[in-house]
PDB file of C-alpha atoms in Angstrom:
ATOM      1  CA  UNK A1096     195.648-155.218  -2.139  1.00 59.00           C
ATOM      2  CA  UNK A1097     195.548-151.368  -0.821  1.00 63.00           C
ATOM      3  CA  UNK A1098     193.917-151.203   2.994  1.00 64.00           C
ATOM      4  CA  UNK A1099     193.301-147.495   4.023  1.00 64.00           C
ATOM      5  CA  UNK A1100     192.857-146.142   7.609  1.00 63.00           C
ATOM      6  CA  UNK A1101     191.327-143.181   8.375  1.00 63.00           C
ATOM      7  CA  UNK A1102     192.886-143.477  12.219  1.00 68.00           C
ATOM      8  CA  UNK A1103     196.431-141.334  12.447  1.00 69.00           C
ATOM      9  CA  UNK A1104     199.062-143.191  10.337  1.00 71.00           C
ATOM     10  CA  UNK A1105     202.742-143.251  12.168  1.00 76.00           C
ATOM     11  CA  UNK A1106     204.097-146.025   9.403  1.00 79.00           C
ATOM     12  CA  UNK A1107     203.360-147.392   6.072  1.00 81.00           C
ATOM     13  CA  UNK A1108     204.341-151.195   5.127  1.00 84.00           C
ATOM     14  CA  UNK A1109     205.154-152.215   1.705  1.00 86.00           C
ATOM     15  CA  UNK A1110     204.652-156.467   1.101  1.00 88.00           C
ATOM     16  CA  UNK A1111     204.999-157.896  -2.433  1.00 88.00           C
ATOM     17  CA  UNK A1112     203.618-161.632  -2.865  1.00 90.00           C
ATOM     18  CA  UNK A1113     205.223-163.710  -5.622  1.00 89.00           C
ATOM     19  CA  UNK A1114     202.635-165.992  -6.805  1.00 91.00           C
ATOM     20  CA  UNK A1115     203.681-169.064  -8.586  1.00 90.00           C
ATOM     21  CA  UNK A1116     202.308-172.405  -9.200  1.00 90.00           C
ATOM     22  CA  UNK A1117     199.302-171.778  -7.156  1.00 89.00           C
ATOM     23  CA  UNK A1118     201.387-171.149  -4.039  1.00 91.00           C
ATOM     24  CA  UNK A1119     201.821-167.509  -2.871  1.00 90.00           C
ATOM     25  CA  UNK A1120     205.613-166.370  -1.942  1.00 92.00           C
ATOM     26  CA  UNK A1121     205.492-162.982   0.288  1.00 90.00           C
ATOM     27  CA  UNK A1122     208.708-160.436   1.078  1.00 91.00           C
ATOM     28  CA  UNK A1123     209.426-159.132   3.930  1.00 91.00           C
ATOM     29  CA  UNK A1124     207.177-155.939   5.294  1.00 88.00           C
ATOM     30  CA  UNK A1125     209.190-153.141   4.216  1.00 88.00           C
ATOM     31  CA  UNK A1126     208.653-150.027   6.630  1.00 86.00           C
ATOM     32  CA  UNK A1127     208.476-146.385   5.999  1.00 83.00           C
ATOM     33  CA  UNK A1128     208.318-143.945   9.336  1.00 81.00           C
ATOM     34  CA  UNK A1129     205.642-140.946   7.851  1.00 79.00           C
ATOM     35  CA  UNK A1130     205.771-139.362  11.190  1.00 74.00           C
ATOM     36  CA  UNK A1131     206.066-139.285  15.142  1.00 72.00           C
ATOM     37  CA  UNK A1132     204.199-140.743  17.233  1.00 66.00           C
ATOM     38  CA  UNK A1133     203.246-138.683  19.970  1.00 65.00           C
ATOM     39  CA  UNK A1134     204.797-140.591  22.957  1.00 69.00           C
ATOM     40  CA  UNK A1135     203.212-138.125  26.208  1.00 70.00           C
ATOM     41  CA  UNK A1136     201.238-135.090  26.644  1.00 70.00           C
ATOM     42  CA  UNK A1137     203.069-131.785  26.705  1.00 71.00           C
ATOM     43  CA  UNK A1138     199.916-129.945  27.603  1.00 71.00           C
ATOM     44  CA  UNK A1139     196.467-129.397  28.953  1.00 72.00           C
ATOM     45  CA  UNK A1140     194.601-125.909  29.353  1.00 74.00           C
ATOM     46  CA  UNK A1141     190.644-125.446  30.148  1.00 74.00           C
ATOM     47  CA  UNK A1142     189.247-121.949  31.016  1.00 78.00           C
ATOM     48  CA  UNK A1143     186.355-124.152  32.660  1.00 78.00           C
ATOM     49  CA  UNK A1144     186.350-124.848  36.241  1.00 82.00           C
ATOM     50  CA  UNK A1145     186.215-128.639  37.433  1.00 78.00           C
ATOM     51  CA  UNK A1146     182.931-129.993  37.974  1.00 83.00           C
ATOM     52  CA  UNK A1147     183.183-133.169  39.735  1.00 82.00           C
ATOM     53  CA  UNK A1148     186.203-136.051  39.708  1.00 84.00           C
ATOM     54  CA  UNK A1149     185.414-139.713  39.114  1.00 86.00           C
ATOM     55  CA  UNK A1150     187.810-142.310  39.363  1.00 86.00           C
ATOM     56  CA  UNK A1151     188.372-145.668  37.023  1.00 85.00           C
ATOM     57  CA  UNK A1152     189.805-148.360  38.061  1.00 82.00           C
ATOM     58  CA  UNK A1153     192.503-150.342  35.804  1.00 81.00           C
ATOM     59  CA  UNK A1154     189.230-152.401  33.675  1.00 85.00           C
ATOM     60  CA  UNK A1155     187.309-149.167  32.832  1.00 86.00           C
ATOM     61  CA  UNK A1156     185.133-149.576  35.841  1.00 87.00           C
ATOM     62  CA  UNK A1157     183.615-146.206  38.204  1.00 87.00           C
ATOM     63  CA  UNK A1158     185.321-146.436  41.906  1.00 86.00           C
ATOM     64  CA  UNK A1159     182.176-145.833  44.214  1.00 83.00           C
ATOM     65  CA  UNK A1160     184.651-145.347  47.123  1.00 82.00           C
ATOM     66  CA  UNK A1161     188.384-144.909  45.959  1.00 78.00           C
ATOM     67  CA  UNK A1162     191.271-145.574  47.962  1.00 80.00           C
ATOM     68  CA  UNK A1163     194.765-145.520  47.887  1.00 80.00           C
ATOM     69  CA  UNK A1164     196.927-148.030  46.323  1.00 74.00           C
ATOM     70  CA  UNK A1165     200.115-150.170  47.217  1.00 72.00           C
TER      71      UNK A1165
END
């Protein structure tokens, strides 16, 4: 069985199955690292100046009046 992604790949896991007597016998997930994984970003640049700033809170939800934390 072959599942492709079209999101960015870091790693690619290899699993044989063994099938004998009707019961299926799998290996261990063999990995292979294809790349980095970006961990931060370096950089931002915008030649556009900022419109407005709206604030999310931790669920995805707008902050009508934000305030400061802990």
């Amino acid at each position: 069985m072959v599942y492709l992604l079209t999101s960015p790949v870091w790693r690619i896991g290899v699993q044989t199955v063994y099938y004998y007597g009707g019961e299926g016998y799998p290996s261990q997930i063999s990995w292979l690292q294809i790349g980095q994984q970006p961990s931060s970003v370096e950089s931002i640049s915008s030649e556009s100046p900022i419109v407005r700033t709206k604030y999310f809170d931790l669920s995805g939800r707008s902050a009508s009046q934000p305030s400061q934390g802990i």
